[in-house]
């Protein structure tokens, strides 16, 4: 019960922002977990449970392009880093990713949920995801260590930003 109370204190208040033209940026809810899982490239047998935990404990935002229909999302990992940014292919280039990243970053900084004492918010982007890299760079994010050696093997490694 004490852990449940701590989680409720950590989770930000519900957010609902009208972005115009019927588009709403809002806090994600447990019932959104299935959508998020279906659109996550690292989906696995355990991912739905992981997503549900994140939705209960952290900054998790989505955009409804029409009432009740999500078309974009961003989640905060349990370690505090931002990730899992997703915008439906048919809804890209409309500023939804920018709006989500800007608001999630603001909330994390406001809450003090950053990873380290310096107040730096972190995110992880899979190598080669040019769209995400460009978005983060456009909002003054920088790669944590551009010279850091990538993981071995053929798998694309997530890089810290």
mmCIF file of C-alpha atoms in Angstrom:
data_model
loop_
_atom_site.group_PDB
_atom_site.id
_atom_site.type_symbol
_atom_site.label_atom_id
_atom_site.label_comp_id
_atom_site.label_asym_id
_atom_site.label_seq_id
_atom_site.Cartn_x
_atom_site.Cartn_y
_atom_site.Cartn_z
ATOM 1 C CA UNK A 1 0.000 0.000 0.000
ATOM 2 C CA UNK A 2 2.890 2.364 0.798
ATOM 3 C CA UNK A 3 4.399 1.667 -2.652
ATOM 4 C CA UNK A 4 1.024 2.450 -4.258
ATOM 5 C CA UNK A 5 0.863 5.787 -2.427
ATOM 6 C CA UNK A 6 4.410 6.660 -3.559
ATOM 7 C CA UNK A 7 3.496 5.844 -7.166
ATOM 8 C CA UNK A 8 0.416 8.060 -6.996
ATOM 9 C CA UNK A 9 2.517 10.921 -5.577
ATOM 10 C CA UNK A 10 5.135 10.537 -8.342
ATOM 11 C CA UNK A 11 2.671 10.403 -11.215
ATOM 12 C CA UNK A 12 1.830 13.846 -12.590
ATOM 13 C CA UNK A 13 -1.672 15.233 -12.482
ATOM 14 C CA UNK A 14 -3.802 14.368 -15.490
ATOM 15 C CA UNK A 15 -2.970 16.587 -18.411
ATOM 16 C CA UNK A 16 -5.330 17.638 -21.158
ATOM 17 C CA UNK A 17 -4.319 20.291 -23.693
ATOM 18 C CA UNK A 18 -6.255 21.354 -26.766
ATOM 19 C CA UNK A 19 -3.816 21.647 -29.682
ATOM 20 C CA UNK A 20 -6.512 22.917 -32.052
ATOM 21 C CA UNK A 21 -8.550 21.282 -34.824
ATOM 22 C CA UNK A 22 -9.921 18.671 -32.404
ATOM 23 C CA UNK A 23 -6.439 17.368 -31.515
ATOM 24 C CA UNK A 24 -5.854 16.733 -27.801
ATOM 25 C CA UNK A 25 -2.584 16.100 -25.948
ATOM 26 C CA UNK A 26 -3.430 14.137 -22.805
ATOM 27 C CA UNK A 27 -2.092 11.862 -20.113
ATOM 28 C CA UNK A 28 -2.132 8.222 -21.114
ATOM 29 C CA UNK A 29 -4.292 5.752 -19.197
ATOM 30 C CA UNK A 30 -4.052 2.038 -18.490
ATOM 31 C CA UNK A 31 -6.609 1.367 -21.221
ATOM 32 C CA UNK A 32 -4.120 2.813 -23.739
ATOM 33 C CA UNK A 33 -1.568 0.072 -22.985
ATOM 34 C CA UNK A 34 -2.739 -2.264 -25.755
ATOM 35 C CA UNK A 35 -2.383 0.456 -28.405
ATOM 36 C CA UNK A 36 1.119 1.314 -27.179
ATOM 37 C CA UNK A 37 2.167 -2.326 -27.130
ATOM 38 C CA UNK A 38 0.855 -2.939 -30.645
ATOM 39 C CA UNK A 39 2.899 -0.013 -31.993
ATOM 40 C CA UNK A 40 6.164 -0.687 -30.136
ATOM 41 C CA UNK A 41 8.883 -2.145 -32.335
ATOM 42 C CA UNK A 42 10.332 -4.043 -29.340
ATOM 43 C CA UNK A 43 7.028 -5.733 -28.536
ATOM 44 C CA UNK A 44 7.379 -9.050 -26.718
ATOM 45 C CA UNK A 45 5.387 -11.368 -24.470
ATOM 46 C CA UNK A 46 6.340 -9.218 -21.479
ATOM 47 C CA UNK A 47 6.036 -5.743 -23.033
ATOM 48 C CA UNK A 48 2.353 -5.175 -22.263
ATOM 49 C CA UNK A 49 3.046 -5.625 -18.536
ATOM 50 C CA UNK A 50 6.025 -3.290 -18.746
ATOM 51 C CA UNK A 51 3.952 -0.626 -20.477
ATOM 52 C CA UNK A 52 1.166 -0.932 -17.892
ATOM 53 C CA UNK A 53 3.685 -0.333 -15.082
ATOM 54 C CA UNK A 54 5.061 2.730 -16.859
ATOM 55 C CA UNK A 55 1.548 4.108 -17.320
ATOM 56 C CA UNK A 56 0.942 3.822 -13.580
ATOM 57 C CA UNK A 57 4.232 5.292 -12.434
ATOM 58 C CA UNK A 58 5.568 7.875 -14.850
ATOM 59 C CA UNK A 59 5.064 10.713 -17.332
ATOM 60 C CA UNK A 60 3.188 9.167 -20.235
ATOM 61 C CA UNK A 61 1.496 11.365 -22.809
ATOM 62 C CA UNK A 62 -0.500 10.764 -25.948
ATOM 63 C CA UNK A 63 -2.212 12.671 -28.694
ATOM 64 C CA UNK A 64 -5.753 11.980 -29.821
ATOM 65 C CA UNK A 65 -6.161 13.021 -33.458
ATOM 66 C CA UNK A 66 -9.880 12.470 -33.128
ATOM 67 C CA UNK A 67 -11.945 11.739 -30.013
ATOM 68 C CA UNK A 68 -10.823 8.491 -28.408
ATOM 69 C CA UNK A 69 -8.258 7.664 -31.145
ATOM 70 C CA UNK A 70 -4.571 7.873 -30.225
ATOM 71 C CA UNK A 71 -2.112 8.684 -32.994
ATOM 72 C CA UNK A 72 1.053 9.532 -31.025
ATOM 73 C CA UNK A 73 2.653 8.845 -27.643
ATOM 74 C CA UNK A 74 5.743 9.200 -25.465
ATOM 75 C CA UNK A 75 6.526 7.378 -22.226
ATOM 76 C CA UNK A 76 8.935 7.850 -19.380
ATOM 77 C CA UNK A 77 10.868 4.731 -18.452
ATOM 78 C CA UNK A 78 10.908 3.689 -14.838
ATOM 79 C CA UNK A 79 14.529 4.923 -14.565
ATOM 80 C CA UNK A 80 13.368 8.429 -15.504
ATOM 81 C CA UNK A 81 14.520 8.541 -19.136
ATOM 82 C CA UNK A 82 12.063 9.412 -21.911
ATOM 83 C CA UNK A 83 11.468 6.942 -24.712
ATOM 84 C CA UNK A 84 9.035 5.011 -26.843
ATOM 85 C CA UNK A 85 8.152 8.123 -28.848
ATOM 86 C CA UNK A 86 5.721 7.072 -31.555
ATOM 87 C CA UNK A 87 3.708 8.949 -34.159
ATOM 88 C CA UNK A 88 1.408 7.047 -36.497
ATOM 89 C CA UNK A 89 2.820 7.073 -40.038
ATOM 90 C CA UNK A 90 -0.249 8.795 -41.441
ATOM 91 C CA UNK A 91 0.029 11.604 -38.864
ATOM 92 C CA UNK A 92 3.716 12.485 -39.146
ATOM 93 C CA UNK A 93 5.098 15.943 -40.034
ATOM 94 C CA UNK A 94 2.309 17.719 -38.113
ATOM 95 C CA UNK A 95 4.293 18.626 -34.988
ATOM 96 C CA UNK A 96 2.844 15.902 -32.766
ATOM 97 C CA UNK A 97 6.238 14.441 -31.831
ATOM 98 C CA UNK A 98 7.521 17.939 -31.020
ATOM 99 C CA UNK A 99 4.514 18.706 -28.829
ATOM 100 C CA UNK A 100 4.878 15.422 -26.931
ATOM 101 C CA UNK A 101 8.628 15.786 -26.416
ATOM 102 C CA UNK A 102 8.337 19.424 -25.313
ATOM 103 C CA UNK A 103 5.551 18.705 -22.789
ATOM 104 C CA UNK A 104 7.108 15.496 -21.433
ATOM 105 C CA UNK A 105 10.459 17.240 -20.964
ATOM 106 C CA UNK A 106 8.773 20.155 -19.186
ATOM 107 C CA UNK A 107 6.918 17.850 -16.796
ATOM 108 C CA UNK A 108 9.960 15.710 -15.995
ATOM 109 C CA UNK A 109 12.059 18.800 -15.258
ATOM 110 C CA UNK A 110 9.263 20.348 -13.206
ATOM 111 C CA UNK A 111 8.897 17.178 -11.126
ATOM 112 C CA UNK A 112 12.634 16.740 -10.704
ATOM 113 C CA UNK A 113 12.459 13.230 -12.163
ATOM 114 C CA UNK A 114 15.710 13.618 -14.080
ATOM 115 C CA UNK A 115 18.255 10.814 -13.993
ATOM 116 C CA UNK A 116 21.099 12.648 -12.293
ATOM 117 C CA UNK A 117 21.727 15.505 -9.896
ATOM 118 C CA UNK A 118 22.650 17.906 -12.715
ATOM 119 C CA UNK A 119 19.015 18.190 -13.763
ATOM 120 C CA UNK A 120 19.585 16.613 -17.159
ATOM 121 C CA UNK A 121 16.689 14.698 -18.648
ATOM 122 C CA UNK A 122 17.748 11.618 -20.600
ATOM 123 C CA UNK A 123 16.234 9.739 -23.492
ATOM 124 C CA UNK A 124 17.208 6.728 -25.552
ATOM 125 C CA UNK A 125 17.032 6.673 -29.345
ATOM 126 C CA UNK A 126 17.852 3.634 -31.460
ATOM 127 C CA UNK A 127 20.842 4.262 -33.718
ATOM 128 C CA UNK A 128 19.777 5.168 -37.217
ATOM 129 C CA UNK A 129 16.413 6.643 -36.221
ATOM 130 C CA UNK A 130 17.071 9.849 -38.141
ATOM 131 C CA UNK A 131 13.602 11.309 -37.547
ATOM 132 C CA UNK A 132 13.876 10.990 -33.759
ATOM 133 C CA UNK A 133 17.452 12.260 -33.741
ATOM 134 C CA UNK A 134 16.423 15.336 -35.766
ATOM 135 C CA UNK A 135 13.434 15.986 -33.496
ATOM 136 C CA UNK A 136 15.506 15.800 -30.320
ATOM 137 C CA UNK A 137 18.237 17.984 -31.836
ATOM 138 C CA UNK A 138 15.612 20.570 -32.851
ATOM 139 C CA UNK A 139 14.684 20.875 -29.166
ATOM 140 C CA UNK A 140 18.315 21.329 -28.050
ATOM 141 C CA UNK A 141 18.924 17.759 -26.928
ATOM 142 C CA UNK A 142 22.440 16.413 -27.489
ATOM 143 C CA UNK A 143 23.822 12.911 -27.689
ATOM 144 C CA UNK A 144 25.347 12.064 -24.302
ATOM 145 C CA UNK A 145 28.638 10.746 -25.662
ATOM 146 C CA UNK A 146 28.918 10.819 -29.444
ATOM 147 C CA UNK A 147 32.193 8.838 -29.346
ATOM 148 C CA UNK A 148 30.850 6.046 -27.169
ATOM 149 C CA UNK A 149 31.420 2.672 -28.786
ATOM 150 C CA UNK A 150 28.250 1.037 -30.065
ATOM 151 C CA UNK A 151 27.221 -2.433 -29.009
ATOM 152 C CA UNK A 152 28.573 -5.339 -30.986
ATOM 153 C CA UNK A 153 26.575 -7.496 -33.351
ATOM 154 C CA UNK A 154 23.999 -6.520 -35.945
ATOM 155 C CA UNK A 155 21.439 -5.167 -33.479
ATOM 156 C CA UNK A 156 20.940 -1.405 -33.542
ATOM 157 C CA UNK A 157 21.788 -0.101 -30.090
ATOM 158 C CA UNK A 158 19.849 2.579 -28.220
ATOM 159 C CA UNK A 159 21.991 5.670 -27.683
ATOM 160 C CA UNK A 160 21.656 7.962 -24.695
ATOM 161 C CA UNK A 161 20.642 11.584 -25.364
#
